[in-house]
mmCIF file of C-alpha atoms in Angstrom:
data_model
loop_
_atom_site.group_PDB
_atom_site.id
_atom_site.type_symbol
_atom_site.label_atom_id
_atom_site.label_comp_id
_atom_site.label_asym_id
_atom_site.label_seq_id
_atom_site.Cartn_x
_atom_site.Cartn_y
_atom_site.Cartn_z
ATOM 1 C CA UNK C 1 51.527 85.363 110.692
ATOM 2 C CA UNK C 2 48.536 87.748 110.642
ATOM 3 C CA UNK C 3 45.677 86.762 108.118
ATOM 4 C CA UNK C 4 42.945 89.354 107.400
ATOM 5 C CA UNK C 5 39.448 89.041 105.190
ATOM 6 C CA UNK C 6 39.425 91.610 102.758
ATOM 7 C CA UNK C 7 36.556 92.548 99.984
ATOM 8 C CA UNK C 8 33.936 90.698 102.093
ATOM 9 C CA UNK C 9 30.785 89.273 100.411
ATOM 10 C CA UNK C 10 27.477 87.573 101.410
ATOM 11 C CA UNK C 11 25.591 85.731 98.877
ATOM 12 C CA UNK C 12 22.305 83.186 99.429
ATOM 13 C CA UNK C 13 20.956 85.220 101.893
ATOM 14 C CA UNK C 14 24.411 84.878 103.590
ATOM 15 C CA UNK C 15 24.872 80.767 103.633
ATOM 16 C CA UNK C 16 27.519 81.905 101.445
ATOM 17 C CA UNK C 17 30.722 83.362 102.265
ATOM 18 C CA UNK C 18 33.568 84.802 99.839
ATOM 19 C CA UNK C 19 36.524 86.850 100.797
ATOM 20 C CA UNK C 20 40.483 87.641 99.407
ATOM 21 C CA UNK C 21 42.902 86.769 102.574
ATOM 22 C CA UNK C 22 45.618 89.053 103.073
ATOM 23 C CA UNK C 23 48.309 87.446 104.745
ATOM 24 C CA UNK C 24 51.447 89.164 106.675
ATOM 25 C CA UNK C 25 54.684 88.061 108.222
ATOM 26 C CA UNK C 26 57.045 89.335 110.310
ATOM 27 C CA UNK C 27 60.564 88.460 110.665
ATOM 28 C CA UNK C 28 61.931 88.251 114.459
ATOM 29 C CA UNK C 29 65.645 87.312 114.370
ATOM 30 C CA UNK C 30 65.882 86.315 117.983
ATOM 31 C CA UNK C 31 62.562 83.346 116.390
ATOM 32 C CA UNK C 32 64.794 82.770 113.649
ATOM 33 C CA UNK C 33 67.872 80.625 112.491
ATOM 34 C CA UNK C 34 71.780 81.595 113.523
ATOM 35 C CA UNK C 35 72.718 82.508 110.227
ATOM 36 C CA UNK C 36 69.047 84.066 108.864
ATOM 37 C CA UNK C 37 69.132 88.280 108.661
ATOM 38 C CA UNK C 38 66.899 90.751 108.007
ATOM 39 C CA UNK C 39 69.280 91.413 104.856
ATOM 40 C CA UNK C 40 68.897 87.777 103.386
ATOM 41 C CA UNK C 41 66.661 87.598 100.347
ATOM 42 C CA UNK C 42 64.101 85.613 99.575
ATOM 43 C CA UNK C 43 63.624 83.773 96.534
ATOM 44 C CA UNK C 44 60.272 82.680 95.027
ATOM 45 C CA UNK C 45 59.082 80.971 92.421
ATOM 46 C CA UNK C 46 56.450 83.482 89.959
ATOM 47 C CA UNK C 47 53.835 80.423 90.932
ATOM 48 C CA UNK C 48 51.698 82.210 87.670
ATOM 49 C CA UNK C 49 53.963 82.120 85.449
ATOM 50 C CA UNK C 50 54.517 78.446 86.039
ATOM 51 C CA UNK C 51 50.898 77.079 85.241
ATOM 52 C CA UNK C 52 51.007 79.148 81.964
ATOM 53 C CA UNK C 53 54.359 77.324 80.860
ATOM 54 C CA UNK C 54 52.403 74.028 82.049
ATOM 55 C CA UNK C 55 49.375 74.249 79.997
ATOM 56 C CA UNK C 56 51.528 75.363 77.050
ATOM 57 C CA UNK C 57 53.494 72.330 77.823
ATOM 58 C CA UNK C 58 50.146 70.525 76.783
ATOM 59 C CA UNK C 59 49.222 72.152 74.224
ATOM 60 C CA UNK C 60 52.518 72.074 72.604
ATOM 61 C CA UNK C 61 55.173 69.262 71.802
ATOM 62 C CA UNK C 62 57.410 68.981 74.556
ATOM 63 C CA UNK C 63 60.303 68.846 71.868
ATOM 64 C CA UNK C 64 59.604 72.336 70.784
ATOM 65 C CA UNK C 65 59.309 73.909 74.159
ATOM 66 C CA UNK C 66 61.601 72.754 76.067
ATOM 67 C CA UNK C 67 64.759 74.682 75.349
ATOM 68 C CA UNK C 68 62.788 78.232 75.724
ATOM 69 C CA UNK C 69 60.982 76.713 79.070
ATOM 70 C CA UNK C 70 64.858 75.979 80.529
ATOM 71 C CA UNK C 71 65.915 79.570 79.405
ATOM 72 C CA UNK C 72 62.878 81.461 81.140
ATOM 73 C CA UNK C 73 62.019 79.910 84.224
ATOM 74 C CA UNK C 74 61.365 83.072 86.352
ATOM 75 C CA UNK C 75 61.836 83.580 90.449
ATOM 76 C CA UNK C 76 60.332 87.015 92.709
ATOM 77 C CA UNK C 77 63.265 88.227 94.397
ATOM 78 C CA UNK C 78 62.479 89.789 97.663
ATOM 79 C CA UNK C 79 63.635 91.274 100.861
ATOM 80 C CA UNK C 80 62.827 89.328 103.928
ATOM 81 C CA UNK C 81 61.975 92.327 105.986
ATOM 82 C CA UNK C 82 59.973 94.927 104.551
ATOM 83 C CA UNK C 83 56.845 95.232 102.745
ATOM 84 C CA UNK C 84 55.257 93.519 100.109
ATOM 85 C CA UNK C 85 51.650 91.458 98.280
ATOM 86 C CA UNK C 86 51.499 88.226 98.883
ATOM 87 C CA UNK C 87 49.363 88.065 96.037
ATOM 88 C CA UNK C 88 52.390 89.015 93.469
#
């Protein structure tokens, strides 16, 4: 993994540091598993998407939101290999 600071900025006189991290993989196959390719997919859950079904959760009787929770739960389908955000 290679992590880089990105959008840099110094506040209080610089005792204060803030920065996005950009973070990037790269698949080796002779690293990896038997059976893992560079053609596998990934699957991942939409980590976003998840808090906003908690809170309503919360805010709402489960009774009422259960059944249309179930039916949407969403996953990022990605390559393995290739090029993509980390920050979806």
């Amino acid at each position: 993994m290679v992590e880089r600071k990105q959008d840099i900025k110094y506040l209080d006189n610089g005792n204060q540091v803030f920065y996005r991290s950009n973070k990037t993989w790269t698949f080796d196959q002779q690293r990896s598993c038997p059976t893992c390719f560079c053609s596998d997919k990934m699957y991942s859950p939409n980590l976003i998407y998840i808090v906003r079904v908690s809170i309503r959760l919360k805010t709402r009787s489960l009774r009422n939101s259960r059944k249309s929770v179930e039916s949407t739960v969403q996953f990022q389908v990605k390559p393995i290999c290739g090029s993509w955000d980390s920050m979806w």
